[in-house]
Backbone as XML, in Angstrom:
<?xml version="1.0"?>
<chain id="A" units="angstrom">
  <residue number="1" name="MET">
    <atom name="N" x="-31.934" y="5.322" z="-39.460"/>
    <atom name="CA" x="-31.808" y="4.170" z="-38.975"/>
    <atom name="C" x="-32.988" y="3.524" z="-38.858"/>
  </residue>
  <residue number="2" name="PRO">
    <atom name="N" x="-33.183" y="2.226" z="-39.256"/>
    <atom name="CA" x="-34.534" y="1.458" z="-39.065"/>
    <atom name="C" x="-35.054" y="1.169" z="-37.948"/>
  </residue>
  <residue number="3" name="ASP">
    <atom name="N" x="-36.225" y="1.018" z="-37.291"/>
    <atom name="CA" x="-36.793" y="0.866" z="-36.529"/>
    <atom name="C" x="-36.567" y="-0.320" z="-36.038"/>
  </residue>
  <residue number="4" name="PRO">
    <atom name="N" x="-35.953" y="-1.022" z="-34.909"/>
    <atom name="CA" x="-35.547" y="-2.409" z="-34.672"/>
    <atom name="C" x="-36.779" y="-3.006" z="-34.437"/>
  </residue>
  <residue number="5" name="ALA">
    <atom name="N" x="-38.089" y="-2.484" z="-33.900"/>
    <atom name="CA" x="-39.352" y="-3.242" z="-33.351"/>
    <atom name="C" x="-39.895" y="-3.553" z="-34.769"/>
  </residue>
  <residue number="6" name="ARG">
    <atom name="N" x="-39.560" y="-3.152" z="-36.072"/>
    <atom name="CA" x="-40.198" y="-3.336" z="-37.348"/>
    <atom name="C" x="-39.061" y="-3.968" z="-38.191"/>
  </residue>
  <residue number="7" name="ALA">
    <atom name="N" x="-38.059" y="-4.140" z="-38.071"/>
    <atom name="CA" x="-36.898" y="-4.637" z="-38.909"/>
    <atom name="C" x="-37.279" y="-5.996" z="-39.316"/>
  </residue>
  <residue number="8" name="VAL">
    <atom name="N" x="-37.577" y="-6.686" z="-38.669"/>
    <atom name="CA" x="-38.048" y="-8.222" z="-38.724"/>
    <atom name="C" x="-39.218" y="-8.556" z="-38.728"/>
  </residue>
  <residue number="9" name="ARG">
    <atom name="N" x="-39.938" y="-9.136" z="-39.871"/>
    <atom name="CA" x="-41.335" y="-9.677" z="-39.802"/>
    <atom name="C" x="-41.298" y="-11.139" z="-39.744"/>
  </residue>
  <residue number="10" name="ILE">
    <atom name="N" x="-41.899" y="-11.739" z="-38.823"/>
    <atom name="CA" x="-41.932" y="-13.232" z="-38.829"/>
    <atom name="C" x="-43.268" y="-13.644" z="-38.848"/>
  </residue>
  <residue number="11" name="ASP">
    <atom name="N" x="-43.477" y="-14.641" z="-39.712"/>
    <atom name="CA" x="-44.964" y="-15.284" z="-40.006"/>
    <atom name="C" x="-44.564" y="-16.662" z="-39.847"/>
  </residue>
  <residue number="12" name="TRP">
    <atom name="N" x="-45.487" y="-17.383" z="-38.923"/>
    <atom name="CA" x="-45.057" y="-18.774" z="-38.798"/>
    <atom name="C" x="-46.022" y="-19.638" z="-39.577"/>
  </residue>
  <residue number="13" name="GLY">
    <atom name="N" x="-46.766" y="-19.023" z="-40.407"/>
    <atom name="CA" x="-47.568" y="-19.836" z="-41.292"/>
    <atom name="C" x="-48.007" y="-21.234" z="-40.561"/>
  </residue>
  <residue number="14" name="ASN">
    <atom name="N" x="-47.552" y="-22.218" z="-41.393"/>
    <atom name="CA" x="-48.163" y="-23.882" z="-40.694"/>
    <atom name="C" x="-46.934" y="-24.176" z="-39.832"/>
  </residue>
  <residue number="15" name="GLY">
    <atom name="N" x="-46.537" y="-23.403" z="-39.164"/>
    <atom name="CA" x="-45.756" y="-23.678" z="-37.971"/>
    <atom name="C" x="-44.120" y="-23.699" z="-38.373"/>
  </residue>
  <residue number="16" name="VAL">
    <atom name="N" x="-43.697" y="-23.440" z="-39.783"/>
    <atom name="CA" x="-42.691" y="-23.299" z="-40.184"/>
    <atom name="C" x="-42.230" y="-21.945" z="-40.531"/>
  </residue>
  <residue number="17" name="LEU">
    <atom name="N" x="-40.929" y="-21.402" z="-40.068"/>
    <atom name="CA" x="-40.354" y="-20.143" z="-40.062"/>
    <atom name="C" x="-39.946" y="-19.849" z="-41.557"/>
  </residue>
  <residue number="18" name="PHE">
    <atom name="N" x="-40.734" y="-18.912" z="-42.275"/>
    <atom name="CA" x="-40.429" y="-18.586" z="-43.651"/>
    <atom name="C" x="-40.635" y="-17.118" z="-43.656"/>
  </residue>
  <residue number="19" name="ASP">
    <atom name="N" x="-39.936" y="-16.710" z="-44.944"/>
    <atom name="CA" x="-39.946" y="-15.064" z="-45.137"/>
    <atom name="C" x="-41.207" y="-14.934" z="-46.155"/>
  </residue>
  <residue number="20" name="ARG">
    <atom name="N" x="-42.020" y="-14.180" z="-45.911"/>
    <atom name="CA" x="-43.370" y="-13.850" z="-46.461"/>
    <atom name="C" x="-43.015" y="-13.000" z="-47.659"/>
  </residue>
  <residue number="21" name="GLU">
    <atom name="N" x="-42.226" y="-12.031" z="-47.537"/>
    <atom name="CA" x="-41.870" y="-11.395" z="-48.566"/>
    <atom name="C" x="-41.122" y="-12.107" z="-49.716"/>
  </residue>
  <residue number="22" name="ARG">
    <atom name="N" x="-40.258" y="-12.998" z="-49.501"/>
    <atom name="CA" x="-39.552" y="-13.951" z="-50.355"/>
    <atom name="C" x="-40.524" y="-14.493" z="-51.187"/>
  </residue>
  <residue number="23" name="GLU">
    <atom name="N" x="-41.629" y="-15.162" z="-50.540"/>
    <atom name="CA" x="-42.543" y="-16.006" z="-50.874"/>
    <atom name="C" x="-43.270" y="-15.165" z="-51.971"/>
  </residue>
  <residue number="24" name="TRP">
    <atom name="N" x="-43.734" y="-13.882" z="-51.602"/>
    <atom name="CA" x="-44.296" y="-13.009" z="-52.679"/>
    <atom name="C" x="-43.803" y="-12.670" z="-53.918"/>
  </residue>
  <residue number="25" name="ALA">
    <atom name="N" x="-42.331" y="-12.708" z="-53.628"/>
    <atom name="CA" x="-41.379" y="-12.289" z="-54.842"/>
    <atom name="C" x="-41.509" y="-13.710" z="-55.643"/>
  </residue>
  <residue number="26" name="GLU">
    <atom name="N" x="-41.341" y="-14.694" z="-55.250"/>
    <atom name="CA" x="-41.565" y="-15.895" z="-55.728"/>
    <atom name="C" x="-42.888" y="-16.094" z="-56.764"/>
  </residue>
  <residue number="27" name="LEU">
    <atom name="N" x="-43.789" y="-15.634" z="-56.006"/>
    <atom name="CA" x="-45.145" y="-15.685" z="-56.719"/>
    <atom name="C" x="-45.248" y="-14.681" z="-57.730"/>
  </residue>
  <residue number="28" name="MET">
    <atom name="N" x="-44.692" y="-13.494" z="-57.726"/>
    <atom name="CA" x="-44.494" y="-12.640" z="-58.649"/>
    <atom name="C" x="-43.862" y="-13.063" z="-59.842"/>
  </residue>
  <residue number="29" name="GLN">
    <atom name="N" x="-42.767" y="-13.884" z="-59.405"/>
    <atom name="CA" x="-41.995" y="-14.261" z="-60.630"/>
    <atom name="C" x="-42.665" y="-15.428" z="-61.494"/>
  </residue>
  <residue number="30" name="LEU">
    <atom name="N" x="-43.637" y="-16.191" z="-60.719"/>
    <atom name="CA" x="-44.399" y="-16.952" z="-61.616"/>
    <atom name="C" x="-45.365" y="-16.563" z="-62.305"/>
  </residue>
  <residue number="31" name="VAL">
    <atom name="N" x="-46.043" y="-15.413" z="-61.812"/>
    <atom name="CA" x="-46.938" y="-14.617" z="-62.480"/>
    <atom name="C" x="-46.516" y="-14.085" z="-63.763"/>
  </residue>
  <residue number="32" name="LYS">
    <atom name="N" x="-45.236" y="-13.335" z="-63.687"/>
    <atom name="CA" x="-44.548" y="-12.751" z="-64.872"/>
    <atom name="C" x="-44.158" y="-13.806" z="-65.867"/>
  </residue>
  <residue number="33" name="ALA">
    <atom name="N" x="-43.674" y="-14.826" z="-65.446"/>
    <atom name="CA" x="-43.536" y="-15.831" z="-66.454"/>
    <atom name="C" x="-44.687" y="-16.472" z="-67.128"/>
  </residue>
  <residue number="34" name="GLY">
    <atom name="N" x="-45.883" y="-16.189" z="-66.482"/>
    <atom name="CA" x="-47.211" y="-16.615" z="-66.992"/>
    <atom name="C" x="-47.812" y="-18.147" z="-66.545"/>
  </residue>
  <residue number="35" name="LEU">
    <atom name="N" x="-46.884" y="-18.458" z="-65.583"/>
    <atom name="CA" x="-47.150" y="-19.740" z="-64.851"/>
    <atom name="C" x="-48.221" y="-20.026" z="-63.793"/>
  </residue>
  <residue number="36" name="LEU">
    <atom name="N" x="-48.543" y="-18.655" z="-63.449"/>
    <atom name="CA" x="-49.530" y="-18.350" z="-62.308"/>
    <atom name="C" x="-50.470" y="-17.146" z="-62.639"/>
  </residue>
  <residue number="37" name="LYS">
    <atom name="N" x="-51.660" y="-17.421" z="-62.260"/>
    <atom name="CA" x="-52.658" y="-16.284" z="-62.544"/>
    <atom name="C" x="-52.285" y="-15.226" z="-61.532"/>
  </residue>
  <residue number="38" name="PRO">
    <atom name="N" x="-52.666" y="-14.109" z="-61.782"/>
    <atom name="CA" x="-52.286" y="-13.084" z="-60.935"/>
    <atom name="C" x="-53.456" y="-13.151" z="-59.896"/>
  </residue>
  <residue number="39" name="GLU">
    <atom name="N" x="-54.588" y="-13.309" z="-60.116"/>
    <atom name="CA" x="-55.464" y="-13.471" z="-59.328"/>
    <atom name="C" x="-55.199" y="-14.448" z="-57.827"/>
  </residue>
  <residue number="40" name="LEU">
    <atom name="N" x="-54.514" y="-15.395" z="-58.342"/>
    <atom name="CA" x="-54.307" y="-16.428" z="-57.256"/>
    <atom name="C" x="-53.187" y="-16.031" z="-56.294"/>
  </residue>
  <residue number="41" name="ALA">
    <atom name="N" x="-52.197" y="-15.121" z="-56.813"/>
    <atom name="CA" x="-51.266" y="-14.661" z="-56.320"/>
    <atom name="C" x="-51.688" y="-13.718" z="-55.259"/>
  </residue>
  <residue number="42" name="LEU">
    <atom name="N" x="-52.765" y="-12.828" z="-55.606"/>
    <atom name="CA" x="-53.141" y="-11.627" z="-54.846"/>
    <atom name="C" x="-53.967" y="-12.213" z="-53.888"/>
  </residue>
  <residue number="43" name="ALA">
    <atom name="N" x="-54.978" y="-13.195" z="-54.014"/>
    <atom name="CA" x="-55.597" y="-13.804" z="-53.073"/>
    <atom name="C" x="-54.626" y="-14.768" z="-52.063"/>
  </residue>
  <residue number="44" name="TRP">
    <atom name="N" x="-53.680" y="-15.228" z="-52.103"/>
    <atom name="CA" x="-52.592" y="-15.634" z="-51.328"/>
    <atom name="C" x="-52.339" y="-14.644" z="-50.401"/>
  </residue>
  <residue number="45" name="LYS">
    <atom name="N" x="-51.870" y="-13.613" z="-51.101"/>
    <atom name="CA" x="-51.163" y="-12.350" z="-50.522"/>
    <atom name="C" x="-52.313" y="-11.830" z="-49.114"/>
  </residue>
  <residue number="46" name="TYR">
    <atom name="N" x="-53.577" y="-11.670" z="-49.598"/>
    <atom name="CA" x="-54.338" y="-10.893" z="-48.900"/>
    <atom name="C" x="-55.608" y="-12.058" z="-47.958"/>
  </residue>
  <residue number="47" name="GLY">
    <atom name="N" x="-54.985" y="-13.366" z="-47.955"/>
    <atom name="CA" x="-55.821" y="-14.258" z="-47.407"/>
    <atom name="C" x="-57.451" y="-14.417" z="-47.963"/>
  </residue>
  <residue number="48" name="LEU">
    <atom name="N" x="-57.468" y="-14.296" z="-48.968"/>
    <atom name="CA" x="-58.780" y="-14.440" z="-49.784"/>
    <atom name="C" x="-58.939" y="-15.995" z="-50.168"/>
  </residue>
  <residue number="49" name="PRO">
    <atom name="N" x="-60.278" y="-16.382" z="-50.581"/>
    <atom name="CA" x="-60.546" y="-17.464" z="-50.947"/>
    <atom name="C" x="-60.205" y="-17.685" z="-52.664"/>
  </residue>
  <residue number="50" name="TRP">
    <atom name="N" x="-59.584" y="-18.660" z="-53.011"/>
    <atom name="CA" x="-59.655" y="-18.914" z="-54.392"/>
    <atom name="C" x="-60.008" y="-20.189" z="-54.920"/>
  </residue>
  <residue number="51" name="ASP">
    <atom name="N" x="-60.728" y="-21.012" z="-54.176"/>
    <atom name="CA" x="-61.133" y="-22.307" z="-54.329"/>
    <atom name="C" x="-61.989" y="-22.456" z="-55.772"/>
  </residue>
  <residue number="52" name="THR">
    <atom name="N" x="-62.672" y="-21.438" z="-56.074"/>
    <atom name="CA" x="-63.744" y="-21.527" z="-57.222"/>
    <atom name="C" x="-63.776" y="-20.408" z="-58.125"/>
  </residue>
  <residue number="53" name="ASP">
    <atom name="N" x="-64.200" y="-20.488" z="-59.255"/>
    <atom name="CA" x="-64.134" y="-19.357" z="-60.248"/>
    <atom name="C" x="-64.947" y="-18.279" z="-59.852"/>
  </residue>
  <residue number="54" name="ALA">
    <atom name="N" x="-66.047" y="-18.443" z="-59.091"/>
    <atom name="CA" x="-66.486" y="-17.181" z="-58.402"/>
    <atom name="C" x="-65.597" y="-16.506" z="-57.446"/>
  </residue>
  <residue number="55" name="ASP">
    <atom name="N" x="-64.795" y="-17.300" z="-56.524"/>
    <atom name="CA" x="-63.696" y="-16.630" z="-55.832"/>
    <atom name="C" x="-62.545" y="-15.766" z="-56.512"/>
  </residue>
  <residue number="56" name="LEU">
    <atom name="N" x="-62.273" y="-16.146" z="-57.605"/>
    <atom name="CA" x="-61.346" y="-15.607" z="-58.593"/>
    <atom name="C" x="-61.725" y="-14.551" z="-59.214"/>
  </residue>
  <residue number="57" name="ALA">
    <atom name="N" x="-63.096" y="-14.699" z="-59.510"/>
    <atom name="CA" x="-63.836" y="-13.241" z="-60.143"/>
    <atom name="C" x="-63.950" y="-12.347" z="-59.273"/>
  </residue>
  <residue number="58" name="ARG">
    <atom name="N" x="-64.276" y="-12.585" z="-57.867"/>
    <atom name="CA" x="-64.136" y="-11.868" z="-56.749"/>
    <atom name="C" x="-62.839" y="-10.889" z="-56.598"/>
  </residue>
  <residue number="59" name="VAL">
    <atom name="N" x="-61.611" y="-11.698" z="-56.380"/>
    <atom name="CA" x="-60.359" y="-11.066" z="-56.380"/>
    <atom name="C" x="-60.428" y="-10.085" z="-57.539"/>
  </residue>
  <residue number="60" name="ARG">
    <atom name="N" x="-60.600" y="-10.502" z="-58.869"/>
    <atom name="CA" x="-60.540" y="-9.535" z="-59.956"/>
    <atom name="C" x="-61.351" y="-8.647" z="-59.856"/>
  </residue>
  <residue number="61" name="ARG">
    <atom name="N" x="-62.740" y="-8.384" z="-59.435"/>
    <atom name="CA" x="-63.356" y="-7.120" z="-59.108"/>
    <atom name="C" x="-62.826" y="-6.536" z="-58.359"/>
  </residue>
  <residue number="62" name="GLN">
    <atom name="N" x="-62.371" y="-6.914" z="-56.995"/>
    <atom name="CA" x="-61.792" y="-6.048" z="-55.851"/>
    <atom name="C" x="-60.338" y="-5.563" z="-55.904"/>
  </residue>
  <residue number="63" name="LEU">
    <atom name="N" x="-59.654" y="-6.255" z="-56.546"/>
    <atom name="CA" x="-58.328" y="-5.844" z="-56.714"/>
    <atom name="C" x="-57.413" y="-5.609" z="-57.869"/>
  </residue>
  <residue number="64" name="MET">
    <atom name="N" x="-58.235" y="-6.055" z="-58.984"/>
    <atom name="CA" x="-57.605" y="-5.790" z="-60.382"/>
    <atom name="C" x="-58.404" y="-4.866" z="-61.293"/>
  </residue>
  <residue number="65" name="PRO">
    <atom name="N" x="-58.456" y="-3.649" z="-60.881"/>
    <atom name="CA" x="-59.326" y="-2.672" z="-61.586"/>
    <atom name="C" x="-58.823" y="-2.613" z="-63.115"/>
  </residue>
  <residue number="66" name="GLY">
    <atom name="N" x="-59.886" y="-2.756" z="-63.949"/>
    <atom name="CA" x="-59.612" y="-2.620" z="-65.372"/>
    <atom name="C" x="-59.371" y="-3.656" z="-66.105"/>
  </residue>
  <residue number="67" name="GLU">
    <atom name="N" x="-59.328" y="-5.056" z="-65.219"/>
    <atom name="CA" x="-59.408" y="-6.500" z="-65.842"/>
    <atom name="C" x="-61.103" y="-6.975" z="-65.657"/>
  </residue>
  <residue number="68" name="THR">
    <atom name="N" x="-61.308" y="-7.749" z="-66.697"/>
    <atom name="CA" x="-62.682" y="-8.279" z="-66.807"/>
    <atom name="C" x="-62.543" y="-9.518" z="-66.441"/>
  </residue>
  <residue number="69" name="ASP">
    <atom name="N" x="-63.694" y="-10.401" z="-66.156"/>
    <atom name="CA" x="-63.659" y="-12.005" z="-65.842"/>
    <atom name="C" x="-63.301" y="-12.596" z="-67.333"/>
  </residue>
  <residue number="70" name="ALA">
    <atom name="N" x="-64.014" y="-12.219" z="-68.249"/>
    <atom name="CA" x="-63.780" y="-12.432" z="-69.787"/>
    <atom name="C" x="-62.259" y="-12.565" z="-69.811"/>
  </residue>
  <residue number="71" name="ASN">
    <atom name="N" x="-61.399" y="-11.817" z="-69.529"/>
    <atom name="CA" x="-59.645" y="-11.610" z="-69.997"/>
    <atom name="C" x="-59.166" y="-12.816" z="-68.992"/>
  </residue>
  <residue number="72" name="ASN">
    <atom name="N" x="-59.659" y="-13.224" z="-68.022"/>
    <atom name="CA" x="-58.919" y="-14.031" z="-66.936"/>
    <atom name="C" x="-59.687" y="-15.499" z="-67.068"/>
  </residue>
  <residue number="73" name="SER">
    <atom name="N" x="-60.580" y="-15.795" z="-67.544"/>
    <atom name="CA" x="-61.112" y="-17.107" z="-67.421"/>
    <atom name="C" x="-60.238" y="-18.178" z="-68.135"/>
  </residue>
</chain>
């Protein structure tokens, strides 16, 4: 039986109740469809900056082993 203290995860985000896991699944669908860069999804998931090319390059270096900046520019 699941631990009731961990069964529900609530994230208030911008003051609106939302399902973070569902949001992640939707982002992954966009990545899979080629409509969103994977590094943007990872930056969102881990709360990293994504505003500049340097930010995205940092995400690729840290979280996407085997990917190069040239492949994702």
